[in-house]
Amino acid sequence: MTLVQKDAPLDVVPPRRWGLAVAVGLLLIFSLAPILWQVLTSLKTNADIAAVPNVYFPRQLTLEHYIELFRRRPFLRYMLNSAFVASVSTLLCLLIGTPAAYALARLRLPGERFILAGVLIVTLFPYILLFLGLLELVRTFGLANTYLALIVPYTAMNLPLTILVMRSFFQQLPRDLEDSAKIDGYNTGQMLWQILLPLTLPALVTTGILAFIAAWNEFIFALTFITRESMKTVPVAVAQLSGTAVFEIPYGALAAATVVGTLPLVILVLLFQRRIVQGLTAGAVKG
Amino acid sequence: MAKLELRNLNKTYTPRVVPLKELSLNVENGEFLTLLGPSGCGKSTTLRLIAGLEQPTRGEVRIGDRNVTHQPPGQRNIAMVFQSYALYPHMTVYENIASGLKLRRMASAEIQQRIGEVSQFLGLGELMQRKPGQLSGGQRQRVALARALVRRPDVFLLDEPLSNLDALLREQVRAELKQIFAAQPTPVVYVTHDQTEAMTLSTRVAVLNDGFLQQLDSPKRIYVRPANRFVASFIGSPQMNLLHLKCEGGFAQLGRCKLPLPSQVTVPPEVIFGIRPEHVRLVRPEDQQVLQGRVVLVENLGMSDLLTVQVEGTQGTLLRALLPPDQSWSGKQISLALPPEALHWFDVQTGDRLPDALP
Ligand SMILES: Nc1ncnc2c1ncn2[C@@H]1O[C@H](COP(=O)(O)OP(=O)(O)O)[C@@H](O)[C@H]1O
Ligand SMILES: [Mg+2]
């Protein structure tokens, strides 16, 4: 097999590689620049922030904005509120959505197409339009200023996507696996727990993260259904940050809050990244 | 090991989708029964009914002297090999093979011993700690087989287990399957649409079509004495010649050739006549009935030539003959003989084989 071309020597990088590297670099700058700007701002002193002309790189690093967030304001409390509401609604969403998706994928239900069309239409519906109606409901049931006022709508809001994504996942999971498990002697519970769950985990993680992010970032419901300071979530708290004087905009604190508010999402995605990728590549059945 | 019995099985999904209309058969100890038929004829459905993955609309499944019709699959003590192998992707090969035994609470010493035996038998020793995703198609196939064999079930079910292998490997594994299952007494039900697999592996073949059993016989008899027109055309490659012929006084007329009908038959006005291409031969001096024709097409099959011959004295009737490739046949006029013992006769209406004197 001498016809096969030898690999190019390592020190000569082919021009196509260069092009690719430049493109990747530009893309990174384009999408990361705003975040980088926020990070830098959060580390500048107030003098640097206010300086004209702009100071791009802080001359002096400071953590004062972060300290202010947690000392002078109950930012930890906001984060815990957000985390609680987002986690519970995500779990509920998976708990309700996964069995529904499984049923839609596996059973031949009468009117299945109408159910699916219904689910799809709900995702298309602009949920801003719902919120006056929901506000009425929240009042009637006395849910204002409770976590439930956010958990219920967040769950509902994320259910259609969960159902659609999980259904298509179950559809491409070979049915033979379940049949084989039945013949091997797994009962329904064991089959769900030992066969289906491990195989479904990557899809659960992926949809779970999407639902969590949507719930974590939600603003309108959180703004209207919650008025008590100690119950507020991060997006609302960030929007309501104010300076010591009326006309002062606390850029430093805002930037710090943005960074702190985004960090949990970044950590979450990084943590589960391997699971997500693994799920897409695991060799399942045929050769 | 135990005998398997199907009684009047019927599976109706909707009034228009009835993959299995009526099936009764027995599979005895030591038997290797193949369900053979074109795709969509209800083979997999039958297997799933035996396994308990589907409930029959009517009829019974019996294993030994138990009626298992209403038992769940896990309690029937059967093992099944799927076309897709259906290995659990998140478990190692060892865990895959052990799973059925663990669920039956078998002592771990015995599990290890059984898996040891099977893995040595199938040459899986090296692969035990791998995941199915790291195996080749042939290896996965063996693991699926091992998972069935360790169970030592009452019945083995295999649904087209070779169809995902490439042609070369398929032949090799087919031979292995034959050895493996010949060496053990448990009845096997094997599903395929490939007649070579059916012929080479089985002790008996059940030919299915359209939800009905067409013929249940040894592979040899299915080839030599097909019970009806469908079996005649489905079994054998190249396909049997099947021709509509007019009858007159105990003879059927093909060109200028008079073919004697079987003696018992009350002579019908028309019959379907069949002869396999490999049984048509060149004429010899002793032949009395000779068929003249012109070669219109030659297909080279390597060890022989498949000729399509237009029969003289007919309106374009074609007959295919398999002849040695020792001369160039193209466009030639040839004389053929149809040996009387190789002729098949079928009823025009029912398609059933006409009774003949042969055993
Ligand atoms: N769950 C089901 N619901 C409705 N129809 C089915 C179902 N399973 C199989 N069928 C139909 O039954 C027929 C026979 O299928 P099958 O037994 O798989 O054929 P094959 O002989 O190719 O294995 C097919 O036409 C198929 O569409
Ligand atoms: Mg099939």
XYZ file of C-alpha atoms and ligand atoms in Angstrom:
674
model
C 0.000 0.000 0.000
C 2.626 2.528 -0.951
C 0.061 4.560 -2.839
C -1.360 5.984 0.358
C -0.050 9.497 0.867
C 2.069 10.138 3.923
C 0.801 12.591 6.512
C 2.106 16.114 6.045
C 4.999 17.001 8.370
C 3.769 18.470 11.626
C 5.319 21.919 11.331
C 3.566 22.722 8.044
C -0.002 23.616 8.931
C -2.173 23.417 5.810
C -3.967 26.669 4.917
C -7.389 25.114 5.441
C -6.493 24.535 9.063
C -5.604 28.199 9.417
C -8.920 29.241 7.937
C -10.746 27.009 10.361
C -8.812 28.350 13.335
C -9.539 31.938 12.372
C -13.227 31.183 11.910
C -13.442 29.472 15.294
C -11.627 32.389 16.895
C -13.999 34.958 15.402
C -17.008 32.951 16.491
C -15.659 32.678 20.030
C -15.003 36.401 20.243
C -18.427 37.182 18.848
C -20.300 35.038 21.364
C -18.039 35.456 24.382
C -17.218 39.153 24.144
C -20.327 40.386 26.012
C -19.681 37.911 28.793
C -16.038 38.878 28.974
C -17.064 42.519 29.165
C -19.362 41.741 32.084
C -16.666 39.785 33.889
C -14.160 42.593 33.430
C -16.636 45.249 34.526
C -17.490 43.289 37.649
C -13.820 43.345 38.621
C -13.206 47.068 38.026
C -13.289 49.748 40.635
C -16.101 52.280 40.357
C -13.593 54.892 39.228
C -12.504 52.721 36.295
C -16.088 52.011 35.342
C -16.956 55.704 35.245
C -13.722 56.728 33.504
C -13.901 58.458 30.121
C -12.416 57.321 27.761
C -13.294 53.675 28.442
C -10.918 51.600 30.457
C -11.086 48.108 28.888
C -8.847 46.191 31.191
C -9.130 46.971 34.890
C -6.083 48.831 36.194
C -6.859 47.497 39.624
C -8.783 44.322 40.359
C -11.411 44.429 43.071
C -14.019 42.110 44.526
C -16.024 44.918 46.084
C -19.028 44.432 43.796
C -19.252 40.771 44.657
C -18.876 41.497 48.340
C -21.596 44.087 48.077
C -23.934 41.570 46.433
C -23.673 39.098 49.253
C -23.084 41.469 52.194
C -25.370 44.363 51.545
C -28.016 42.446 49.618
C -29.439 38.960 50.197
C -28.125 37.673 46.880
C -27.452 34.206 48.231
C -31.102 34.042 49.199
C -32.158 34.967 45.668
C -29.926 32.284 44.254
C -31.300 29.653 46.591
C -34.832 30.697 45.625
C -33.991 30.356 41.950
C -32.222 27.061 42.461
C -35.114 25.616 44.439
C -37.817 26.724 42.032
C -35.869 25.667 38.941
C -34.832 22.280 40.370
C -38.273 21.337 41.603
C -39.994 22.380 38.402
C -37.363 20.542 36.328
C -37.803 17.362 38.354
C -41.578 17.584 38.117
C -41.298 18.197 34.425
C -39.196 15.072 33.871
C -41.348 13.041 36.236
C -44.557 13.920 34.427
C -43.191 14.362 30.922
C -41.127 11.174 30.618
C -43.947 8.679 31.242
C -46.198 10.717 28.956
C -43.537 10.687 26.253
C -43.040 6.949 26.706
C -46.750 6.296 26.337
C -46.908 8.473 23.239
C -43.936 6.684 21.707
C -44.846 3.091 22.529
C -48.605 2.675 22.816
C -50.902 2.949 19.872
C -53.232 5.472 21.469
C -56.460 6.477 19.795
C -56.226 10.118 18.760
C -52.457 10.129 19.230
C -52.027 12.658 16.448
C -54.400 15.098 18.099
C -52.576 14.815 21.403
C -49.274 15.509 19.677
C -50.714 18.403 17.709
C -52.049 19.792 20.984
C -48.651 19.549 22.638
C -47.032 21.247 19.673
C -49.553 24.076 19.588
C -48.933 24.786 23.270
C -45.238 25.326 22.530
C -46.146 27.838 19.824
C -48.418 29.832 22.114
C -46.784 33.062 23.368
C -46.947 32.552 27.100
C -46.937 36.279 27.841
C -50.584 36.158 26.801
C -51.296 33.670 29.568
C -49.970 35.657 32.370
C -52.984 37.847 33.140
C -55.120 34.734 33.323
C -52.537 33.033 35.485
C -52.360 36.018 37.768
C -56.098 35.628 38.339
C -55.585 31.957 39.176
C -52.726 32.732 41.530
C -54.977 35.190 43.382
C -57.917 32.785 43.545
C -55.821 29.996 45.011
C -53.935 32.340 47.284
C -50.574 31.314 45.816
C -49.009 34.758 45.612
C -45.617 34.869 47.285
C -45.270 31.101 47.448
C -42.814 28.940 45.526
C -45.767 27.034 44.097
C -46.816 30.129 42.141
C -43.628 29.736 40.103
C -43.134 25.974 40.196
C -46.505 25.173 38.622
C -46.258 27.518 35.621
C -42.584 26.691 35.043
C -43.407 22.991 34.957
C -46.289 23.579 32.579
C -44.199 25.851 30.407
C -41.429 23.246 29.985
C -43.617 20.147 29.666
C -44.309 20.306 25.908
C -40.646 20.477 25.007
C -39.823 17.676 27.438
C -42.556 15.483 26.003
C -41.549 16.087 22.402
C -37.835 15.576 22.968
C -38.253 12.497 25.149
C -40.788 10.988 22.769
C -38.436 11.196 19.823
C -35.723 9.716 22.008
C -37.898 6.756 23.008
C -38.885 6.246 19.407
C -35.315 5.685 18.344
C -34.670 3.374 21.315
C -35.131 -0.120 19.869
C -38.231 -1.892 21.066
C -36.375 -5.196 20.955
C -34.451 -4.148 24.059
C -37.610 -4.048 26.117
C -38.868 -7.301 24.613
C -35.557 -8.928 25.336
C -35.729 -7.700 28.931
C -39.216 -9.133 29.346
C -38.067 -12.517 28.100
C -35.026 -12.389 30.362
C -37.485 -12.068 33.228
C -37.354 -8.383 34.173
C -40.651 -7.185 35.607
C -41.915 -3.760 34.634
C -40.279 -1.965 37.543
C -36.911 -3.641 37.064
C -37.056 -2.986 33.356
C -37.722 0.718 33.876
C -35.039 1.058 36.507
C -32.276 -1.197 35.200
C -32.706 -1.030 31.426
C -34.666 2.036 30.381
C -33.407 4.544 32.926
C -29.671 4.050 32.285
C -30.280 4.290 28.549
C -32.515 7.321 28.925
C -30.217 9.211 31.288
C -28.436 11.295 28.616
C -31.753 12.405 27.154
C -33.103 13.153 30.635
C -30.038 15.232 31.441
C -30.260 17.145 28.179
C -33.929 18.010 28.468
C -33.520 18.587 32.204
C -30.832 21.196 31.586
C -32.966 22.964 28.998
C -35.917 23.058 31.390
C -33.683 24.224 34.235
C -32.223 27.072 32.189
C -35.668 28.213 31.060
C -36.930 28.200 34.651
C -33.787 29.857 36.029
C -34.018 32.730 33.539
C -37.780 33.286 33.661
C -38.684 36.869 34.481
C -42.330 37.889 33.931
C -44.029 35.350 36.202
C -41.365 35.802 38.848
C -41.831 39.554 38.736
C -45.617 39.514 39.086
C -46.368 36.530 41.317
C -43.681 37.270 43.895
C -43.454 40.582 45.679
C -41.883 39.612 48.983
C -38.177 40.426 49.032
C -37.093 37.124 50.572
C -38.824 35.081 47.860
C -37.417 36.810 44.810
C -35.460 34.974 42.132
C -32.201 36.046 40.487
C -33.511 37.656 37.260
C -35.941 39.853 39.179
C -33.339 40.744 41.777
C -30.819 41.722 39.090
C -33.372 43.904 37.347
C -34.208 45.619 40.588
C -30.664 46.334 41.703
C -30.385 50.000 42.445
C -27.641 52.276 43.555
C -27.418 54.327 46.713
C -28.593 57.451 44.936
C -31.678 57.513 42.724
C -29.948 58.316 39.470
C -26.873 56.211 39.988
C -26.824 53.009 37.966
C -24.743 50.402 39.810
C -22.889 48.996 36.788
C -20.392 47.103 38.877
C -22.993 45.344 40.976
C -25.100 44.586 37.893
C -22.148 42.993 36.157
C -21.265 40.975 39.228
C -24.882 39.829 39.591
C -24.985 38.775 35.960
C -21.825 36.751 36.370
C -22.989 35.135 39.598
C -26.417 34.456 38.119
C -24.972 32.742 35.033
C -22.295 30.757 36.798
C -24.577 27.972 38.106
C -25.830 27.307 34.576
C -22.295 27.152 33.210
C -21.225 24.780 35.968
C -24.294 22.618 35.377
C -23.634 22.257 31.676
C -19.938 21.558 32.221
C -20.745 18.915 34.822
C -23.140 17.038 32.587
C -21.373 17.717 29.315
C -19.766 14.301 29.211
C -23.071 12.569 29.863
C -24.692 14.464 27.031
C -21.987 13.643 24.521
C -21.802 10.038 25.688
C -25.511 9.641 25.174
C -25.236 10.641 21.579
C -22.467 8.212 20.744
C -23.176 5.041 22.757
C -23.357 2.041 20.408
C -26.777 0.559 20.898
C -27.836 -2.276 18.691
C -26.921 -3.155 15.161
C -23.481 -3.738 13.684
C -36.390 -29.165 27.334
C -39.995 -29.798 26.458
C -42.246 -30.101 23.506
C -43.859 -26.956 22.116
C -47.390 -27.028 20.825
C -49.376 -24.343 19.012
C -53.120 -24.879 18.735
C -55.280 -22.886 16.325
C -53.318 -19.693 16.875
C -54.791 -16.511 15.467
C -53.634 -12.937 15.880
C -55.948 -10.156 14.762
C -54.764 -6.580 15.219
C -57.625 -4.980 13.329
C -60.162 -6.693 11.062
C -57.900 -5.851 8.143
C -54.532 -6.600 9.742
C -54.529 -10.312 10.540
C -50.898 -11.418 10.308
C -51.670 -14.927 11.609
C -54.955 -16.474 10.559
C -54.680 -20.056 11.736
C -51.685 -22.086 12.803
C -51.346 -25.404 14.581
C -48.095 -27.283 14.897
C -45.906 -29.261 17.272
C -42.192 -28.996 17.821
C -40.759 -32.069 19.500
C -37.622 -32.453 21.569
C -34.500 -32.257 19.458
C -36.332 -30.666 16.568
C -35.157 -27.605 14.696
C -38.237 -26.111 13.099
C -37.947 -23.197 10.701
C -40.780 -20.812 9.937
C -40.138 -19.781 6.360
C -42.063 -17.297 4.288
C -41.923 -13.974 2.477
C -41.607 -10.883 4.626
C -44.858 -9.773 6.219
C -46.337 -13.281 6.257
C -46.592 -13.440 10.048
C -43.392 -15.245 11.052
C -42.267 -12.747 13.664
C -45.814 -12.470 14.945
C -45.878 -16.228 15.488
C -42.599 -16.102 17.369
C -43.796 -13.224 19.534
C -46.933 -15.176 20.368
C -44.815 -18.138 21.470
C -42.622 -15.821 23.531
C -45.606 -14.109 25.120
C -44.692 -10.661 23.822
C -48.123 -10.627 22.162
C -51.362 -12.243 23.236
C -53.123 -14.437 20.644
C -56.640 -13.453 19.665
C -57.562 -17.149 19.622
C -55.750 -20.377 20.302
C -53.245 -21.813 22.740
C -49.517 -22.061 23.262
C -48.375 -25.100 25.255
C -44.882 -25.920 26.463
C -44.551 -29.469 27.763
C -47.864 -30.046 29.468
C -48.281 -26.431 30.616
C -50.686 -24.072 28.929
C -48.612 -20.878 28.887
C -50.982 -18.801 26.768
C -51.645 -16.350 29.560
C -48.251 -16.386 31.241
C -45.935 -13.376 30.904
C -42.758 -13.916 28.845
C -40.491 -14.073 31.879
C -42.291 -17.107 33.289
C -42.346 -19.205 30.137
C -38.705 -20.235 30.356
C -37.934 -19.511 26.756
C -34.936 -17.714 25.279
C -34.995 -15.571 22.190
C -32.347 -14.204 19.846
C -33.449 -11.035 18.084
C -32.571 -9.863 14.615
C -31.092 -6.703 16.143
C -29.416 -8.820 18.887
C -30.983 -6.481 21.482
C -27.952 -6.472 23.766
C -28.199 -4.050 26.677
C -25.772 -1.304 25.575
C -24.923 -0.128 29.097
C -23.924 -3.550 30.395
C -20.747 -5.494 29.734
C -20.879 -8.720 27.764
C -20.681 -10.663 31.041
C -23.560 -8.727 32.585
C -25.589 -9.158 29.430
C -25.190 -12.909 29.522
C -25.700 -13.128 33.275
C -28.771 -10.906 33.514
C -31.385 -13.591 32.888
C -29.759 -15.911 35.409
C -29.377 -13.251 38.108
C -33.036 -12.369 37.822
C -33.857 -16.012 38.486
C -31.789 -15.802 41.668
C -29.331 -18.436 40.589
C -26.323 -18.944 42.854
C -23.401 -16.881 41.593
C -21.092 -19.912 41.531
C -23.403 -21.622 39.088
C -23.793 -18.468 37.016
C -20.029 -18.241 36.688
C -19.706 -21.857 35.783
C -22.399 -21.702 33.113
C -21.035 -18.518 31.595
C -17.569 -20.016 31.617
C -18.785 -23.017 29.646
C -20.740 -21.005 27.113
C -18.060 -18.377 26.596
C -15.449 -21.036 25.991
C -17.794 -22.809 23.602
C -18.440 -19.631 21.623
C -14.962 -18.154 22.019
C -16.079 -15.096 23.989
C -13.422 -15.293 26.718
C -11.587 -12.118 25.713
C -14.681 -10.001 25.327
C -16.348 -10.430 28.702
C -15.595 -6.967 30.056
C -16.413 -5.051 26.870
C -19.604 -3.185 26.128
C -21.678 -4.214 23.078
C -20.718 -0.943 21.385
C -17.115 -2.158 21.209
C -17.940 -5.413 19.412
C -18.197 -6.286 15.740
C -21.467 -7.511 14.266
C -20.384 -11.144 14.398
C -19.282 -10.833 18.020
C -22.564 -9.240 19.057
C -24.345 -12.081 17.368
C -22.396 -14.580 19.470
C -23.124 -12.698 22.658
C -26.825 -12.758 21.846
C -26.535 -16.472 21.242
C -24.616 -16.987 24.478
C -27.256 -15.086 26.408
C -29.869 -17.510 25.086
C -27.775 -20.647 25.589
C -26.820 -20.033 29.262
C -30.456 -19.854 30.163
C -30.977 -23.533 29.259
C -34.583 -22.754 28.392
C -37.429 -25.078 27.412
C -37.558 -23.619 23.910
C -35.180 -21.525 21.806
C -36.638 -18.851 19.538
C -34.519 -17.140 16.879
C -35.838 -14.342 14.693
C -33.693 -13.898 11.549
C -30.483 -13.987 13.592
C -28.203 -13.970 10.553
C -29.752 -11.217 8.501
C -27.529 -8.450 9.897
C -24.287 -10.259 9.030
C -22.487 -9.852 5.740
C -22.710 -12.733 3.275
C -19.411 -14.411 4.058
C -19.836 -14.343 7.809
C -23.415 -15.482 7.460
C -22.394 -18.760 5.864
C -19.851 -19.402 8.568
C -22.199 -18.614 11.444
C -24.916 -20.695 9.803
C -22.665 -23.728 9.979
C -21.851 -22.933 13.615
C -25.511 -22.584 14.485
C -26.167 -25.964 13.000
C -23.486 -27.562 15.165
C -24.539 -25.754 18.315
C -28.175 -26.690 18.079
C -27.587 -30.205 16.791
C -25.562 -30.866 19.938
C -28.446 -30.171 22.311
C -31.972 -31.537 22.696
C -34.057 -28.401 23.307
C -36.566 -27.631 20.534
C -35.720 -24.640 18.370
C -38.047 -22.396 16.398
C -36.122 -20.400 13.828
C -37.581 -17.652 11.665
C -36.153 -16.695 8.297
C -37.141 -15.561 4.848
C -33.987 -17.130 3.427
C -34.629 -20.557 1.992
C -30.973 -21.577 2.130
C -30.953 -21.100 5.896
C -34.192 -23.020 6.187
C -32.960 -25.897 4.044
C -29.551 -26.230 5.655
C -30.468 -25.843 9.324
C -33.840 -27.433 9.842
C -35.140 -30.829 10.646
C -38.537 -29.557 9.536
C -39.686 -26.456 7.691
C -43.045 -24.748 8.066
C -43.746 -22.614 5.021
C -46.070 -19.737 5.859
C -47.869 -17.396 3.547
C -50.596 -14.890 4.155
C -51.112 -16.065 7.737
C -51.650 -19.719 6.879
C -49.420 -22.762 7.068
C -48.692 -23.895 3.512
C -46.624 -26.979 4.186
C -44.890 -28.585 7.145
C -42.318 -31.119 6.067
C -38.665 -32.042 6.014
C -36.529 -29.707 3.873
C -36.066 -32.491 1.356
C -39.757 -33.162 0.878
C -40.501 -29.468 0.632
C -38.127 -29.324 -2.294
C -39.123 -32.602 -3.922
C -42.864 -32.523 -3.316
C -44.095 -28.966 -2.745
C -47.662 -29.140 -1.457
C -48.967 -26.290 -3.552
C -48.136 -23.725 -6.124
C -46.941 -21.161 -3.592
C -44.402 -23.507 -1.998
C -43.276 -24.648 -5.439
C -42.533 -21.116 -6.527
C -41.097 -19.938 -3.178
C -38.636 -22.787 -2.655
C -35.779 -23.285 -5.049
C -33.532 -20.865 -6.840
C -33.760 -20.248 -9.741
C -37.488 -20.456 -9.413
C -39.474 -23.427 -10.697
C -41.067 -23.092 -14.145
C -44.820 -22.913 -13.661
C -46.946 -23.031 -16.825
C -50.661 -23.120 -17.564
C -51.271 -26.065 -19.899
C -54.324 -27.486 -21.679
C -55.112 -31.158 -21.100
C -56.382 -33.833 -23.470
C -56.949 -37.508 -22.706
C -54.443 -37.942 -19.877
C -51.833 -35.698 -21.409
C -50.923 -32.051 -21.060
C -49.826 -30.270 -24.171
C -46.637 -28.190 -24.147
C -45.645 -27.221 -27.666
C -45.456 -30.454 -29.601
C -44.653 -32.376 -26.473
C -47.281 -34.545 -24.739
C -46.664 -34.800 -21.023
C -48.382 -37.695 -19.209
C -50.567 -36.543 -16.294
C -50.459 -38.511 -13.028
C -52.687 -41.564 -13.420
C -55.112 -40.975 -10.514
C -56.278 -37.652 -11.783
C -59.701 -37.206 -13.340
C -58.471 -35.185 -16.269
C -59.159 -31.448 -15.789
C -59.412 -29.125 -18.803
C -56.333 -27.192 -17.621
C -53.499 -27.737 -15.167
C -50.501 -25.887 -13.839
C -47.374 -27.726 -14.775
C -44.090 -27.275 -12.956
C -40.492 -28.303 -13.463
C -37.385 -26.915 -11.819
C -34.804 -25.393 -14.187
C -32.155 -27.753 -12.793
C -34.226 -30.779 -13.827
C -34.605 -29.775 -17.463
C -31.858 -31.472 -19.486
C -30.575 -31.807 -23.012
C -32.190 -34.532 -25.006
C -30.631 -38.027 -25.127
C -31.197 -40.738 -27.747
C -33.576 -42.736 -25.510
C -35.971 -39.812 -24.911
C -39.344 -40.121 -26.610
C -40.816 -36.735 -25.798
C -38.656 -33.925 -27.069
C -39.173 -30.211 -26.620
C -37.815 -27.921 -29.302
C -37.032 -24.312 -28.599
C -34.862 -21.319 -29.247
C -32.599 -19.786 -26.623
C -33.589 -16.157 -26.061
C -31.511 -15.322 -22.991
C -28.408 -16.742 -21.313
C -27.519 -15.846 -17.706
C -24.171 -17.053 -16.494
C -24.382 -18.292 -12.887
C -20.801 -19.500 -12.731
C -21.215 -23.225 -12.303
C -24.036 -23.338 -14.873
C -25.870 -21.264 -17.417
C -29.484 -20.311 -16.888
C -31.185 -20.382 -20.289
C -34.532 -18.895 -21.140
C -35.982 -20.891 -23.999
C -38.925 -19.991 -26.170
C -40.830 -23.222 -26.747
C -41.606 -24.059 -30.336
C -45.272 -24.544 -31.273
C -46.554 -22.229 -28.539
C -47.411 -18.557 -28.414
C -44.265 -17.388 -26.750
C -44.234 -19.784 -23.774
C -40.902 -19.468 -21.968
C -39.120 -22.242 -20.105
C -35.972 -21.782 -18.048
C -33.316 -24.471 -17.962
C -30.089 -24.793 -16.006
C -27.442 -26.333 -18.231
C -23.672 -26.848 -17.996
C -21.759 -23.816 -19.290
C -19.642 -25.859 -21.696
C -20.842 -24.209 -24.895
C -22.220 -20.926 -26.085
C -26.013 -21.249 -26.102
C -26.972 -17.824 -27.226
C -29.627 -17.758 -29.992
C -29.328 -21.505 -30.669
C -32.071 -23.952 -31.443
C -32.004 -26.699 -28.820
C -33.849 -29.902 -27.948
C -34.720 -30.463 -24.314
C -36.136 -33.361 -22.336
C -38.389 -33.124 -19.261
C -37.796 -36.211 -17.067
C -41.218 -37.583 -15.977
C -40.107 -38.066 -12.334
C -39.313 -34.338 -12.036
C -42.712 -33.038 -13.103
C -45.112 -31.305 -10.704
C -48.822 -30.793 -11.276
C -51.051 -28.289 -9.525
C -54.753 -27.550 -9.625
C -55.575 -24.387 -11.572
C -58.170 -23.132 -9.082
C -56.859 -24.132 -5.656
C -53.159 -24.275 -6.486
C -52.931 -27.592 -4.580
C -50.675 -30.364 -5.756
C -52.464 -33.033 -7.752
C -52.133 -36.481 -6.178
C -49.507 -38.602 -7.854
C -48.206 -42.105 -7.497
C -44.905 -41.162 -5.880
C -44.616 -41.746 -2.135
N -48.316 -4.320 16.718
C -48.835 -4.418 15.483
N -49.956 -3.741 15.151
C -50.480 -3.839 13.904
N -49.968 -4.578 12.926
C -48.860 -5.273 13.172
C -48.226 -5.247 14.458
N -47.148 -6.041 14.417
C -47.092 -6.552 13.168
N -48.123 -6.102 12.415
C -48.391 -6.460 11.009
O -48.430 -7.852 10.868
C -47.890 -8.270 9.630
C -46.912 -9.413 9.818
O -45.788 -8.963 10.484
P -44.586 -9.925 10.886
O -45.094 -11.073 11.656
O -43.567 -9.078 11.544
O -44.048 -10.417 9.473
P -42.710 -11.219 9.139
O -43.183 -12.524 8.563
O -42.020 -10.410 8.111
O -41.913 -11.384 10.372
C -47.275 -7.039 8.997
O -48.102 -6.627 7.942
C -47.267 -6.007 10.101
O -47.532 -4.732 9.580
Mg -39.961 -10.522 10.901
